[in-house]
Amino acid sequence: MFLFIQWAESQESMRRQKLCDTLTSPMQRLTRYSLLLKAVLSNSTDDRERLIIQTMIDRTDAATQQLNFELNNNDLRLQMAEIMKSIDGYDAVDCEEFEKLFPNRRATLDLMAPMPLLPGPPQFRRVIHRGNLKIRESRQGPKVEMHCLLFTDMLLLCKTSNKRTDKGLRVARPPIHIAHMIYHPFNDASGFFIICMNEFDAPCSIYLMHTTDEKETRRWLEMINITSNEFKRLQGRHSDFDTSPTYDIRKGYISFLSYFSLRPLWQQSPPHCLAPISHRKSSSMDSQVVAAHAHLNRKCFS
């Protein structure tokens, strides 16, 4: 890659410019095409020509939006790559034991992967807020200083080996997804609670996050609230891409059944499939019929 850049910048057509400077020209021109086509549209009178030009405008705008989306995702991936360099390990579980049991897998957290639980095209997280907090897992437990990173979709609790810098981070607890997180301030505003809820709407962990003053507490709660709203907005933006039934942990059973219009199972089956037959004492001929029906049902429901 370095040799190619050297060769490209040595060409006379470059006029001693850097390669990265010339690559921005197509990006800048792309935004002008839509303005040019709109000017042509305003001076066109033929209906067929106007329809063709409007189609060109729509496609140009869509290409520009897609380009902006990809450039933004690339910037976010680069940002996550820098953070990944500062993380030395994943200590939320016994990594050695895990890798012994599963030699083909590594106990790690890939921050550069797309965010889960979001429909539509891949979207990548960014850092919303970060800082050092003293954390307890119970009122009688000891305070442990951790470096906390709030991303678009998760809160990450890390221990640091060097308090002066953010290098040498080790993930101390499993990531807390923003959609499964409940937060509440202390009565004296010296910190706040973080409760992690699982998929069954039951609390699975609680953290007491101690800050230095009321201002820092307010700042963290404000950032968590902004992040929660941002994730909900991202979920709603591409909801049309998701054709599967939604599962709400508070009313999941009813909402899942409503996807099938609450119809009985046998009404959803193909017409040639028969309902299961209850066994009874019978002759050998009846047993053969029951076996035939069971074989047919296995084909229908497989």
Short mmCIF file of C-alpha atoms in Angstrom, two decimals:
data_model
loop_
_atom_site.label_atom_id
_atom_site.label_comp_id
_atom_site.label_asym_id
_atom_site.label_seq_id
_atom_site.Cartn_x
_atom_site.Cartn_y
_atom_site.Cartn_z
CA MET A 1 0.00 0.00 0.00
CA PHE A 2 2.82 2.42 0.90
CA LEU A 3 4.60 1.73 -2.42
CA PHE A 4 1.38 2.34 -4.34
CA ILE A 5 0.86 5.70 -2.61
CA GLN A 6 4.45 6.68 -3.41
CA TRP A 7 3.97 5.71 -7.06
CA ALA A 8 0.62 7.52 -7.35
CA GLU A 9 1.95 10.75 -5.83
CA SER A 10 4.99 10.69 -8.16
CA GLN A 11 2.79 10.98 -11.28
CA GLU A 12 2.85 14.33 -13.12
CA SER A 13 -0.95 14.51 -13.17
CA MET A 14 -0.93 14.73 -9.37
CA ARG A 15 0.89 18.10 -9.50
CA ARG A 16 2.65 17.33 -6.19
CA GLN A 17 -0.64 16.81 -4.38
CA LYS A 18 -1.25 14.15 -1.77
CA LEU A 19 -3.33 11.17 -2.85
CA CYS A 20 -5.83 11.68 -0.03
CA ASP A 21 -6.47 15.25 -1.25
CA THR A 22 -7.52 14.05 -4.69
CA LEU A 23 -9.77 11.31 -3.32
CA THR A 24 -12.08 13.89 -1.73
CA SER A 25 -12.96 15.42 -5.12
CA PRO A 26 -15.48 12.71 -6.15
CA MET A 27 -17.13 13.02 -2.73
CA GLN A 28 -17.54 16.77 -3.12
CA ARG A 29 -18.84 16.46 -6.69
CA LEU A 30 -21.41 13.85 -5.73
CA THR A 31 -23.32 16.34 -3.59
CA ARG A 32 -23.43 18.82 -6.49
CA TYR A 33 -25.05 16.42 -8.96
CA SER A 34 -28.39 16.62 -7.19
CA LEU A 35 -28.35 20.44 -7.27
CA LEU A 36 -27.47 20.40 -10.98
CA LEU A 37 -30.29 17.97 -11.79
CA LYS A 38 -32.79 20.02 -9.79
CA ALA A 39 -31.82 23.08 -11.83
CA VAL A 40 -32.40 21.09 -15.03
CA LEU A 41 -35.75 19.87 -13.69
CA SER A 42 -36.94 23.41 -12.98
CA ASN A 43 -36.33 24.34 -16.63
CA SER A 44 -37.91 21.22 -18.17
CA THR A 45 -41.44 21.25 -19.58
CA ASP A 46 -41.83 17.77 -21.05
CA ASP A 47 -43.56 15.44 -18.56
CA ARG A 48 -41.59 12.38 -19.63
CA GLU A 49 -38.28 14.20 -19.28
CA ARG A 50 -39.29 15.55 -15.86
CA LEU A 51 -40.10 12.02 -14.69
CA ILE A 52 -36.71 10.73 -15.85
CA ILE A 53 -34.85 13.65 -14.25
CA GLN A 54 -36.74 13.20 -10.97
CA THR A 55 -35.75 9.53 -10.94
CA MET A 56 -32.12 10.56 -11.43
CA ILE A 57 -32.41 13.04 -8.55
CA ASP A 58 -33.84 10.37 -6.24
CA ARG A 59 -31.07 7.91 -7.10
CA THR A 60 -28.38 10.57 -6.66
CA ASP A 61 -29.75 11.53 -3.24
CA ALA A 62 -29.92 7.87 -2.23
CA ALA A 63 -26.30 7.34 -3.32
CA THR A 64 -25.21 10.39 -1.31
CA GLN A 65 -27.02 9.17 1.80
CA GLN A 66 -25.51 5.71 1.45
CA LEU A 67 -22.05 7.23 1.05
CA ASN A 68 -22.49 9.34 4.18
CA PHE A 69 -23.73 6.25 6.04
CA GLU A 70 -20.67 4.20 5.03
CA LEU A 71 -18.22 7.03 5.78
CA ASN A 72 -19.77 7.46 9.22
CA ASN A 73 -19.58 3.72 9.88
CA ASN A 74 -15.94 3.70 8.80
CA ASP A 75 -15.15 6.51 11.24
CA LEU A 76 -16.90 4.61 14.03
CA ARG A 77 -14.96 1.43 13.24
CA LEU A 78 -11.68 3.35 13.39
CA GLN A 79 -12.73 4.81 16.74
CA MET A 80 -13.54 1.34 18.08
CA ALA A 81 -10.22 0.02 16.75
CA GLU A 82 -8.38 2.58 18.89
CA ILE A 83 -10.34 1.54 21.97
CA MET A 84 -9.71 -2.14 21.22
CA LYS A 85 -5.97 -1.41 21.31
CA SER A 86 -6.33 -0.20 24.91
CA ILE A 87 -8.15 -3.38 26.08
CA ASP A 88 -5.71 -6.07 27.15
CA GLY A 89 -8.09 -8.82 28.20
CA TYR A 90 -11.54 -10.08 29.12
CA ASP A 91 -11.76 -11.06 32.80
CA ALA A 92 -15.56 -11.34 33.10
CA VAL A 93 -15.11 -15.14 32.97
CA ASP A 94 -12.25 -17.57 33.48
CA CYS A 95 -10.68 -17.20 30.04
CA GLU A 96 -8.25 -20.10 30.43
CA GLU A 97 -11.00 -22.53 31.37
CA PHE A 98 -13.24 -21.24 28.58
CA GLU A 99 -10.56 -21.66 25.92
CA LYS A 100 -9.75 -25.16 27.20
CA LEU A 101 -13.38 -26.18 26.78
CA PHE A 102 -13.75 -24.40 23.44
CA PRO A 103 -10.34 -24.32 21.70
CA ASN A 104 -11.78 -22.77 18.55
CA ARG A 105 -13.20 -19.74 20.35
CA ARG A 106 -11.63 -16.87 22.29
CA ALA A 107 -13.03 -15.14 25.34
CA THR A 108 -13.00 -11.60 24.03
CA LEU A 109 -15.28 -8.69 23.22
CA ASP A 110 -15.28 -7.38 19.66
CA LEU A 111 -16.30 -3.73 19.83
CA MET A 112 -15.84 -3.38 16.07
CA ALA A 113 -18.68 -5.80 15.33
CA PRO A 114 -22.09 -4.34 14.37
CA MET A 115 -24.54 -3.65 17.18
CA PRO A 116 -26.94 -6.54 17.88
CA LEU A 117 -30.72 -6.18 18.36
CA LEU A 118 -30.94 -3.63 15.55
CA PRO A 119 -32.82 -4.39 12.31
CA GLY A 120 -31.70 -3.19 8.92
CA PRO A 121 -28.13 -2.70 7.65
CA PRO A 122 -25.16 -3.08 10.04
CA GLN A 123 -24.71 -0.16 12.42
CA PHE A 124 -21.67 0.48 14.58
CA ARG A 125 -21.39 1.86 18.08
CA ARG A 126 -19.60 4.96 19.27
CA VAL A 127 -18.39 6.22 22.64
CA ILE A 128 -20.94 8.48 24.32
CA HIS A 129 -19.20 9.02 27.67
CA ARG A 130 -16.38 7.57 29.74
CA GLY A 131 -14.75 8.10 33.11
CA ASN A 132 -13.56 6.52 36.36
CA LEU A 133 -16.11 5.53 39.00
CA LYS A 134 -15.95 3.60 42.27
CA ILE A 135 -18.29 0.62 42.10
CA ARG A 136 -19.85 -1.67 44.67
CA GLU A 137 -21.86 -4.81 43.95
CA SER A 138 -23.55 -4.68 47.37
CA ARG A 139 -23.85 -2.14 50.18
CA GLN A 140 -21.42 -4.13 52.32
CA GLY A 141 -19.01 -4.85 49.47
CA PRO A 142 -15.74 -2.99 48.91
CA LYS A 143 -15.48 -0.07 46.50
CA VAL A 144 -13.52 -0.93 43.37
CA GLU A 145 -12.36 1.81 41.02
CA MET A 146 -13.20 1.04 37.41
CA HIS A 147 -13.03 2.81 34.09
CA CYS A 148 -16.56 2.93 32.64
CA LEU A 149 -17.26 3.31 28.93
CA LEU A 150 -20.77 4.14 27.75
CA PHE A 151 -21.34 3.13 24.13
CA THR A 152 -24.39 3.49 21.91
CA ASP A 153 -25.66 0.07 22.97
CA MET A 154 -23.77 -0.95 26.10
CA LEU A 155 -22.04 0.02 29.34
CA LEU A 156 -18.62 -1.54 29.79
CA LEU A 157 -16.91 -1.82 33.19
CA CYS A 158 -13.12 -2.19 33.05
CA LYS A 159 -10.26 -2.33 35.49
CA THR A 160 -7.14 -0.40 34.62
CA SER A 161 -3.53 -1.16 35.46
CA ASN A 162 -2.43 2.44 34.87
CA LYS A 163 -4.58 5.10 36.55
CA ARG A 164 -2.83 7.96 34.76
CA THR A 165 -3.84 6.75 31.29
CA ASP A 166 -6.69 4.75 29.75
CA LYS A 167 -4.28 2.07 28.53
CA GLY A 168 -4.13 -1.45 29.92
CA LEU A 169 -7.89 -1.90 30.34
CA ARG A 170 -9.31 -5.30 31.22
CA VAL A 171 -13.03 -6.00 30.96
CA ALA A 172 -14.07 -6.79 34.53
CA ARG A 173 -17.79 -7.49 34.13
CA PRO A 174 -19.99 -8.70 31.26
CA PRO A 175 -21.20 -5.84 29.05
CA ILE A 176 -24.56 -4.37 30.09
CA HIS A 177 -26.88 -3.75 27.16
CA ILE A 178 -28.54 -0.34 27.22
CA ALA A 179 -31.96 -1.90 26.49
CA HIS A 180 -31.65 -4.12 29.60
CA MET A 181 -30.42 -1.41 31.96
CA ILE A 182 -32.35 0.47 34.67
CA TYR A 183 -30.72 3.42 36.44
CA HIS A 184 -31.69 5.42 39.52
CA PRO A 185 -29.82 8.09 41.54
CA PHE A 186 -28.89 7.74 45.21
CA ASN A 187 -30.96 9.77 47.66
CA ASP A 188 -27.94 11.95 48.46
CA ALA A 189 -26.96 12.28 44.75
CA SER A 190 -23.49 10.87 45.49
CA GLY A 191 -23.95 8.26 42.78
CA PHE A 192 -26.53 6.06 41.11
CA PHE A 193 -27.74 2.48 40.81
CA ILE A 194 -27.36 0.38 37.67
CA ILE A 195 -29.63 -2.67 37.51
CA CYS A 196 -29.16 -5.17 34.69
CA MET A 197 -32.36 -6.99 33.66
CA ASN A 198 -32.27 -10.26 31.76
CA GLU A 199 -34.55 -11.45 28.94
CA PHE A 200 -37.15 -12.63 31.47
CA ASP A 201 -37.49 -9.14 33.01
CA ALA A 202 -35.71 -10.29 36.16
CA PRO A 203 -32.73 -8.46 37.73
CA CYS A 204 -29.48 -10.38 37.28
CA SER A 205 -26.97 -7.86 38.68
CA ILE A 206 -26.90 -4.55 40.52
CA TYR A 207 -24.08 -2.02 40.77
CA LEU A 208 -23.70 0.97 43.07
CA MET A 209 -21.85 3.60 41.05
CA HIS A 210 -20.18 6.20 43.29
CA THR A 211 -19.22 9.57 41.77
CA THR A 212 -17.16 12.46 43.15
CA ASP A 213 -20.01 14.97 43.39
CA GLU A 214 -23.60 15.72 42.42
CA LYS A 215 -22.55 17.34 39.15
CA GLU A 216 -20.82 14.16 37.96
CA THR A 217 -23.84 12.09 38.97
CA ARG A 218 -26.13 14.34 36.96
CA ARG A 219 -23.76 14.15 34.00
CA TRP A 220 -23.67 10.35 33.95
CA LEU A 221 -27.45 10.02 34.29
CA GLU A 222 -27.95 12.55 31.51
CA MET A 223 -25.59 10.65 29.21
CA ILE A 224 -27.26 7.30 29.98
CA ASN A 225 -30.68 8.81 29.24
CA ILE A 226 -29.44 10.26 25.93
CA THR A 227 -27.91 6.90 24.99
CA SER A 228 -31.11 5.02 25.80
CA ASN A 229 -33.17 7.37 23.64
CA GLU A 230 -30.63 7.16 20.83
CA PHE A 231 -30.77 3.36 20.79
CA LYS A 232 -34.58 3.42 20.71
CA ARG A 233 -34.41 5.83 17.78
CA LEU A 234 -32.06 3.48 15.91
CA GLN A 235 -34.41 0.58 16.57
CA GLY A 236 -37.34 2.51 15.14
CA ARG A 237 -35.48 3.87 12.12
CA HIS A 238 -35.11 0.51 10.38
CA SER A 239 -38.09 -1.31 11.86
CA ASP A 240 -39.44 -2.00 8.36
CA PHE A 241 -36.52 -4.37 7.74
CA ASP A 242 -37.59 -6.65 10.60
CA THR A 243 -40.31 -9.08 9.52
CA SER A 244 -40.03 -11.39 12.53
CA PRO A 245 -42.48 -11.11 15.46
CA THR A 246 -41.36 -8.66 18.12
CA TYR A 247 -40.77 -10.01 21.60
CA ASP A 248 -41.41 -7.65 24.49
CA ILE A 249 -40.05 -9.05 27.75
CA ARG A 250 -43.00 -7.52 29.65
CA LYS A 251 -45.74 -8.93 27.37
CA GLY A 252 -43.81 -11.29 25.14
CA TYR A 253 -46.20 -14.24 25.22
CA ILE A 254 -49.23 -12.24 24.05
CA SER A 255 -47.34 -10.18 21.48
CA PHE A 256 -45.77 -13.33 20.02
CA LEU A 257 -49.14 -15.04 19.72
CA SER A 258 -50.65 -11.94 18.14
CA TYR A 259 -48.19 -12.39 15.28
CA PHE A 260 -50.10 -15.55 14.42
CA SER A 261 -53.48 -13.81 15.04
CA LEU A 262 -53.99 -16.06 18.10
CA ARG A 263 -55.04 -18.93 15.83
CA PRO A 264 -54.84 -22.48 17.15
CA LEU A 265 -51.86 -24.45 15.96
CA TRP A 266 -53.91 -26.90 13.89
CA GLN A 267 -55.44 -23.99 11.93
CA GLN A 268 -51.96 -22.77 10.97
CA SER A 269 -50.91 -26.19 9.65
CA PRO A 270 -51.26 -27.19 6.00
CA PRO A 271 -54.69 -28.71 5.24
CA HIS A 272 -53.27 -32.17 4.63
CA CYS A 273 -51.73 -32.33 8.13
CA LEU A 274 -53.87 -34.01 10.77
CA ALA A 275 -54.03 -33.31 14.48
CA PRO A 276 -52.17 -35.75 16.76
CA ILE A 277 -54.13 -38.88 17.60
CA SER A 278 -54.41 -40.11 21.19
CA HIS A 279 -53.41 -43.72 21.67
CA ARG A 280 -55.80 -46.31 23.06
CA LYS A 281 -56.02 -50.05 23.37
CA SER A 282 -56.90 -51.42 19.97
CA SER A 283 -56.44 -54.22 17.54
CA SER A 284 -53.31 -54.69 15.44
CA MET A 285 -55.06 -53.01 12.48
CA ASP A 286 -55.76 -49.91 14.61
CA SER A 287 -52.12 -49.83 15.69
CA GLN A 288 -51.01 -49.79 12.08
CA VAL A 289 -53.38 -46.88 11.37
CA VAL A 290 -52.04 -44.94 14.37
CA ALA A 291 -48.48 -45.54 13.22
CA ALA A 292 -49.34 -44.33 9.73
CA HIS A 293 -50.92 -41.15 11.12
CA ALA A 294 -47.90 -40.52 13.36
CA HIS A 295 -45.57 -40.91 10.38
CA LEU A 296 -47.67 -38.43 8.38
CA ASN A 297 -47.65 -35.90 11.23
CA ARG A 298 -43.87 -36.09 11.52
CA LYS A 299 -43.61 -35.18 7.84
CA CYS A 300 -46.02 -32.27 8.25
CA PHE A 301 -44.32 -30.69 11.24
CA SER A 302 -40.70 -31.35 10.25
#
